[in-house]
Amino acid sequence: MKITKAALSACAVAALLTGTVACTSESGGTAARPTKTAATACANGTYTWFNVDARDVLTGIAEKQKLGKGGGPLTNELTRLHTPATTVIFEKGPRLDTKATLRSLGAHTGDYEAAEGDVYDFADVRRPAPKLQSRTTSVDGAGTFVDFAYVHQVTADFQYSCDNGARAAGRAIGWTVDGSGVLECSTPIEKAEAGDPAQEAARLSCGRTSPAAGGKKG
């Protein structure tokens, strides 16, 4: 069965009706020092990251839609579930350079693209949350389908040791992939891991006992 999509956001992916859902997850990389000077009084220090939580998070979901023989377009609008943010919360010590902090987190997790002029910037606190764009998704077979959207969100706590002996601490939040997919409620999602956005979308829209949500047929 074939799914065709148009007007999707960058990095969008479709869930295959064979049971495979393409959901991008990024990890890895190392981190250490900030790429920019923080506050003058706390320059040239070192970040230590812990409690790192990197996962795909649903941002929108549509109600399930049943189509007969020959399929057709999916017309149900997506409802927003989550608005991702790019921010740093300073909890103690001197206030650091926000962008440098996010760059360090992105370097630690492998989620920061340092290319100059790149339109996507993990460290840009003014970066707007992705819109649930109007889209045209068509399938060419019968079934009950769900359209969904997600981002790859990264949250972590940090400590920062200044070269003058002072220390700072806080939490940073960023996101990368802006993706989307479509699933069929009676088709199990193969190799789904805990927190898989497609399987979570199936639980919410198809029902917890549906095959796509990990339930049993019948």
mmCIF file of C-alpha atoms in Angstrom:
data_model
loop_
_atom_site.group_PDB
_atom_site.id
_atom_site.type_symbol
_atom_site.label_atom_id
_atom_site.label_comp_id
_atom_site.label_asym_id
_atom_site.label_seq_id
_atom_site.Cartn_x
_atom_site.Cartn_y
_atom_site.Cartn_z
ATOM 1 C CA MET A 1 0.000 0.000 0.000
ATOM 2 C CA LYS A 2 1.384 3.400 -0.890
ATOM 3 C CA ILE A 3 1.184 6.713 0.955
ATOM 4 C CA THR A 4 1.843 9.990 -0.803
ATOM 5 C CA LYS A 5 2.409 13.248 1.064
ATOM 6 C CA ALA A 6 2.693 16.867 0.066
ATOM 7 C CA ALA A 7 3.354 20.169 1.838
ATOM 8 C CA LEU A 8 5.125 18.487 4.741
ATOM 9 C CA SER A 9 7.576 20.301 7.002
ATOM 10 C CA ALA A 10 11.301 19.753 6.630
ATOM 11 C CA CYS A 11 12.519 16.408 7.951
ATOM 12 C CA ALA A 12 8.974 15.005 7.677
ATOM 13 C CA VAL A 13 8.659 11.250 7.393
ATOM 14 C CA ALA A 14 5.781 8.924 6.683
ATOM 15 C CA ALA A 15 4.851 5.781 8.563
ATOM 16 C CA LEU A 16 4.861 2.824 6.204
ATOM 17 C CA LEU A 17 1.737 0.741 6.146
ATOM 18 C CA THR A 18 3.892 -2.367 6.170
ATOM 19 C CA GLY A 19 4.290 -1.727 9.863
ATOM 20 C CA THR A 20 7.469 0.337 9.805
ATOM 21 C CA VAL A 21 7.359 3.903 11.070
ATOM 22 C CA ALA A 22 10.209 6.291 10.342
ATOM 23 C CA CYS A 23 10.892 8.360 13.446
ATOM 24 C CA THR A 24 14.244 10.022 13.629
ATOM 25 C CA SER A 25 16.204 9.979 16.852
ATOM 26 C CA GLU A 26 19.607 11.621 17.279
ATOM 27 C CA SER A 27 22.158 10.895 19.972
ATOM 28 C CA GLY A 28 25.847 10.595 20.667
ATOM 29 C CA GLY A 29 28.648 13.098 20.561
ATOM 30 C CA THR A 30 30.767 14.575 23.303
ATOM 31 C CA ALA A 31 30.801 17.867 25.097
ATOM 32 C CA ALA A 32 33.036 19.934 27.230
ATOM 33 C CA ARG A 33 33.685 23.639 27.074
ATOM 34 C CA PRO A 34 31.359 26.356 25.779
ATOM 35 C CA THR A 35 32.087 27.737 22.326
ATOM 36 C CA LYS A 36 31.495 31.317 23.514
ATOM 37 C CA THR A 37 32.499 33.264 26.574
ATOM 38 C CA ALA A 38 29.759 33.245 29.210
ATOM 39 C CA ALA A 39 29.555 36.115 31.665
ATOM 40 C CA THR A 40 32.882 37.961 31.968
ATOM 41 C CA ALA A 41 33.196 36.901 35.592
ATOM 42 C CA CYS A 42 32.686 33.262 34.636
ATOM 43 C CA ALA A 43 34.520 32.872 31.350
ATOM 44 C CA ASN A 44 36.450 29.866 30.077
ATOM 45 C CA GLY A 45 34.760 27.400 32.380
ATOM 46 C CA THR A 46 33.581 23.837 31.849
ATOM 47 C CA TYR A 47 30.089 22.333 31.572
ATOM 48 C CA THR A 48 29.119 19.029 33.128
ATOM 49 C CA TRP A 49 25.850 17.521 31.845
ATOM 50 C CA PHE A 50 23.662 14.948 33.609
ATOM 51 C CA ASN A 51 20.057 13.696 33.713
ATOM 52 C CA VAL A 52 20.035 13.946 29.909
ATOM 53 C CA ASP A 53 16.626 13.037 28.458
ATOM 54 C CA ALA A 54 16.579 12.880 24.646
ATOM 55 C CA ARG A 55 13.407 11.515 23.080
ATOM 56 C CA ASP A 56 10.762 12.002 20.393
ATOM 57 C CA VAL A 57 7.699 13.857 21.683
ATOM 58 C CA LEU A 58 4.302 14.112 19.985
ATOM 59 C CA THR A 59 3.385 17.701 19.129
ATOM 60 C CA GLY A 60 0.114 17.046 17.284
ATOM 61 C CA ILE A 61 -2.334 14.311 16.410
ATOM 62 C CA ALA A 62 -5.462 13.920 14.276
ATOM 63 C CA GLU A 63 -8.539 11.851 14.971
ATOM 64 C CA LYS A 64 -8.545 8.512 13.213
ATOM 65 C CA GLN A 65 -10.146 8.468 9.776
ATOM 66 C CA LYS A 66 -11.627 5.424 8.048
ATOM 67 C CA LEU A 67 -11.243 5.091 4.297
ATOM 68 C CA GLY A 68 -12.740 2.476 1.998
ATOM 69 C CA LYS A 69 -11.396 0.706 -1.051
ATOM 70 C CA GLY A 70 -9.028 2.881 -3.063
ATOM 71 C CA GLY A 71 -8.138 5.090 -0.085
ATOM 72 C CA GLY A 72 -8.076 8.865 -0.482
ATOM 73 C CA PRO A 73 -6.887 12.032 1.298
ATOM 74 C CA LEU A 74 -6.660 12.357 5.079
ATOM 75 C CA THR A 75 -8.584 15.492 5.986
ATOM 76 C CA ASN A 76 -8.725 15.539 9.792
ATOM 77 C CA GLU A 77 -6.821 18.493 11.286
ATOM 78 C CA LEU A 78 -4.052 17.946 13.819
ATOM 79 C CA THR A 79 -4.679 19.014 17.421
ATOM 80 C CA ARG A 80 -1.659 20.395 19.298
ATOM 81 C CA LEU A 81 -0.458 18.293 22.219
ATOM 82 C CA HIS A 82 2.884 19.908 23.031
ATOM 83 C CA THR A 83 4.712 23.149 22.216
ATOM 84 C CA PRO A 84 8.491 22.579 22.272
ATOM 85 C CA ALA A 85 10.740 25.313 23.628
ATOM 86 C CA THR A 86 14.383 26.352 23.442
ATOM 87 C CA THR A 87 15.408 27.769 26.805
ATOM 88 C CA VAL A 88 17.831 27.708 29.733
ATOM 89 C CA ILE A 89 16.704 27.936 33.364
ATOM 90 C CA PHE A 90 19.462 29.173 35.699
ATOM 91 C CA GLU A 91 18.955 27.855 39.218
ATOM 92 C CA LYS A 92 22.030 29.068 41.085
ATOM 93 C CA GLY A 93 25.320 30.901 40.581
ATOM 94 C CA PRO A 94 26.134 33.504 37.923
ATOM 95 C CA ARG A 95 23.930 33.740 34.874
ATOM 96 C CA LEU A 96 25.729 32.297 31.844
ATOM 97 C CA ASP A 97 25.489 32.996 28.153
ATOM 98 C CA THR A 98 22.300 31.187 27.105
ATOM 99 C CA LYS A 99 23.399 30.395 23.586
ATOM 100 C CA ALA A 100 26.756 29.041 24.754
ATOM 101 C CA THR A 101 24.949 26.783 27.217
ATOM 102 C CA LEU A 102 22.666 25.372 24.526
ATOM 103 C CA ARG A 103 25.606 24.907 22.178
ATOM 104 C CA SER A 104 27.375 22.883 24.841
ATOM 105 C CA LEU A 105 24.288 20.702 25.349
ATOM 106 C CA GLY A 106 23.923 20.212 21.599
ATOM 107 C CA ALA A 107 27.583 19.261 21.296
ATOM 108 C CA HIS A 108 27.193 16.796 24.168
ATOM 109 C CA THR A 109 24.216 15.042 22.561
ATOM 110 C CA GLY A 110 25.168 15.536 18.914
ATOM 111 C CA ASP A 111 22.103 17.696 18.260
ATOM 112 C CA TYR A 112 23.796 20.997 17.459
ATOM 113 C CA GLU A 113 24.504 21.925 13.853
ATOM 114 C CA ALA A 114 27.352 24.448 13.866
ATOM 115 C CA ALA A 115 27.312 25.257 10.142
ATOM 116 C CA GLU A 116 27.220 29.008 9.612
ATOM 117 C CA GLY A 117 23.950 30.239 8.159
ATOM 118 C CA ASP A 118 22.088 27.020 8.912
ATOM 119 C CA VAL A 119 18.362 27.829 9.108
ATOM 120 C CA TYR A 120 17.926 25.378 11.978
ATOM 121 C CA ASP A 121 19.797 26.324 15.127
ATOM 122 C CA PHE A 122 19.548 24.221 18.260
ATOM 123 C CA ALA A 123 20.869 27.150 20.322
ATOM 124 C CA ASP A 124 18.493 29.832 19.023
ATOM 125 C CA VAL A 125 16.187 30.825 21.902
ATOM 126 C CA ARG A 126 14.118 32.919 19.468
ATOM 127 C CA ARG A 127 13.438 29.899 17.291
ATOM 128 C CA PRO A 128 9.647 29.444 17.051
ATOM 129 C CA ALA A 129 7.983 26.158 17.808
ATOM 130 C CA PRO A 130 7.116 24.197 14.645
ATOM 131 C CA LYS A 131 3.674 24.861 13.245
ATOM 132 C CA LEU A 132 1.186 22.100 12.642
ATOM 133 C CA GLN A 133 1.201 22.877 8.960
ATOM 134 C CA SER A 134 -1.657 22.196 6.613
ATOM 135 C CA ARG A 135 -0.776 19.097 4.678
ATOM 136 C CA THR A 136 -2.191 16.774 2.096
ATOM 137 C CA THR A 137 -1.673 13.124 2.920
ATOM 138 C CA SER A 138 -3.161 10.486 0.652
ATOM 139 C CA VAL A 139 -3.305 6.712 0.903
ATOM 140 C CA ASP A 140 -4.268 4.325 -1.857
ATOM 141 C CA GLY A 141 -5.837 1.563 0.231
ATOM 142 C CA ALA A 142 -8.575 0.929 2.755
ATOM 143 C CA GLY A 143 -8.027 1.228 6.493
ATOM 144 C CA THR A 144 -8.267 3.471 9.536
ATOM 145 C CA PHE A 145 -5.503 6.067 9.514
ATOM 146 C CA VAL A 146 -3.977 8.582 11.931
ATOM 147 C CA ASP A 147 -1.798 11.575 11.019
ATOM 148 C CA PHE A 148 0.665 12.852 13.646
ATOM 149 C CA ALA A 149 3.611 15.228 14.197
ATOM 150 C CA TYR A 150 6.567 15.141 16.592
ATOM 151 C CA VAL A 151 9.920 16.678 17.531
ATOM 152 C CA HIS A 152 13.108 15.256 19.024
ATOM 153 C CA GLN A 153 13.376 17.021 22.397
ATOM 154 C CA VAL A 154 16.483 17.218 24.576
ATOM 155 C CA THR A 155 16.381 18.184 28.270
ATOM 156 C CA ALA A 156 19.339 18.092 30.657
ATOM 157 C CA ASP A 157 20.658 19.487 33.938
ATOM 158 C CA PHE A 158 24.089 21.092 34.079
ATOM 159 C CA GLN A 159 26.788 22.406 36.371
ATOM 160 C CA TYR A 160 29.300 24.947 35.168
ATOM 161 C CA SER A 161 32.664 25.458 36.831
ATOM 162 C CA CYS A 162 34.114 28.944 36.310
ATOM 163 C CA ASP A 163 37.847 29.479 36.092
ATOM 164 C CA ASN A 164 37.594 31.771 39.138
ATOM 165 C CA GLY A 165 36.160 28.977 41.282
ATOM 166 C CA ALA A 166 32.504 30.029 41.077
ATOM 167 C CA ARG A 167 29.845 27.519 40.047
ATOM 168 C CA ALA A 168 26.542 27.770 38.197
ATOM 169 C CA ALA A 169 23.757 25.240 37.739
ATOM 170 C CA GLY A 170 20.514 24.930 35.850
ATOM 171 C CA ARG A 171 18.553 23.112 33.162
ATOM 172 C CA ALA A 172 18.545 23.470 29.368
ATOM 173 C CA ILE A 173 15.856 22.425 26.883
ATOM 174 C CA GLY A 174 16.079 22.258 23.100
ATOM 175 C CA TRP A 175 14.671 20.319 20.158
ATOM 176 C CA THR A 176 15.756 19.212 16.712
ATOM 177 C CA VAL A 177 13.715 17.101 14.302
ATOM 178 C CA ASP A 178 10.362 18.468 13.147
ATOM 179 C CA GLY A 179 8.769 15.350 11.695
ATOM 180 C CA SER A 180 5.436 13.800 10.856
ATOM 181 C CA GLY A 181 3.967 10.431 9.982
ATOM 182 C CA VAL A 182 0.832 8.445 9.308
ATOM 183 C CA LEU A 183 -0.121 5.051 10.695
ATOM 184 C CA GLU A 184 -2.868 2.497 10.126
ATOM 185 C CA CYS A 185 -4.650 1.363 13.300
ATOM 186 C CA SER A 186 -4.840 -2.353 12.454
ATOM 187 C CA THR A 187 -1.172 -2.587 11.436
ATOM 188 C CA PRO A 188 1.332 -3.276 14.253
ATOM 189 C CA ILE A 189 4.315 -0.940 14.398
ATOM 190 C CA GLU A 190 7.450 -3.034 14.053
ATOM 191 C CA LYS A 191 10.485 -2.425 16.257
ATOM 192 C CA ALA A 192 8.687 0.244 18.270
ATOM 193 C CA GLU A 193 10.691 1.323 21.311
ATOM 194 C CA ALA A 194 9.406 2.859 24.532
ATOM 195 C CA GLY A 195 8.137 6.371 23.848
ATOM 196 C CA ASP A 196 7.820 5.820 20.103
ATOM 197 C CA PRO A 197 5.688 8.774 18.868
ATOM 198 C CA ALA A 198 3.803 6.660 16.328
ATOM 199 C CA GLN A 199 2.803 4.097 18.920
ATOM 200 C CA GLU A 200 1.792 6.838 21.359
ATOM 201 C CA ALA A 201 -0.307 8.420 18.590
ATOM 202 C CA ALA A 202 -1.950 5.030 18.045
ATOM 203 C CA ARG A 203 -2.800 4.734 21.749
ATOM 204 C CA LEU A 204 -4.407 8.150 21.777
ATOM 205 C CA SER A 205 -6.294 7.996 18.492
ATOM 206 C CA CYS A 206 -6.771 4.304 17.627
ATOM 207 C CA GLY A 207 -7.154 3.081 21.199
ATOM 208 C CA ARG A 208 -4.842 1.264 23.602
ATOM 209 C CA THR A 209 -5.987 -2.181 22.463
ATOM 210 C CA SER A 210 -5.408 -1.502 18.771
ATOM 211 C CA PRO A 211 -2.639 -3.472 16.990
ATOM 212 C CA ALA A 212 -0.761 -0.251 16.169
ATOM 213 C CA ALA A 213 -0.704 0.635 19.863
ATOM 214 C CA GLY A 214 0.750 -2.739 20.752
ATOM 215 C CA GLY A 215 -2.547 -4.467 21.500
ATOM 216 C CA LYS A 216 -3.674 -7.774 20.080
ATOM 217 C CA LYS A 217 -5.799 -8.205 17.013
ATOM 218 C CA GLY A 218 -9.369 -9.139 17.576
#
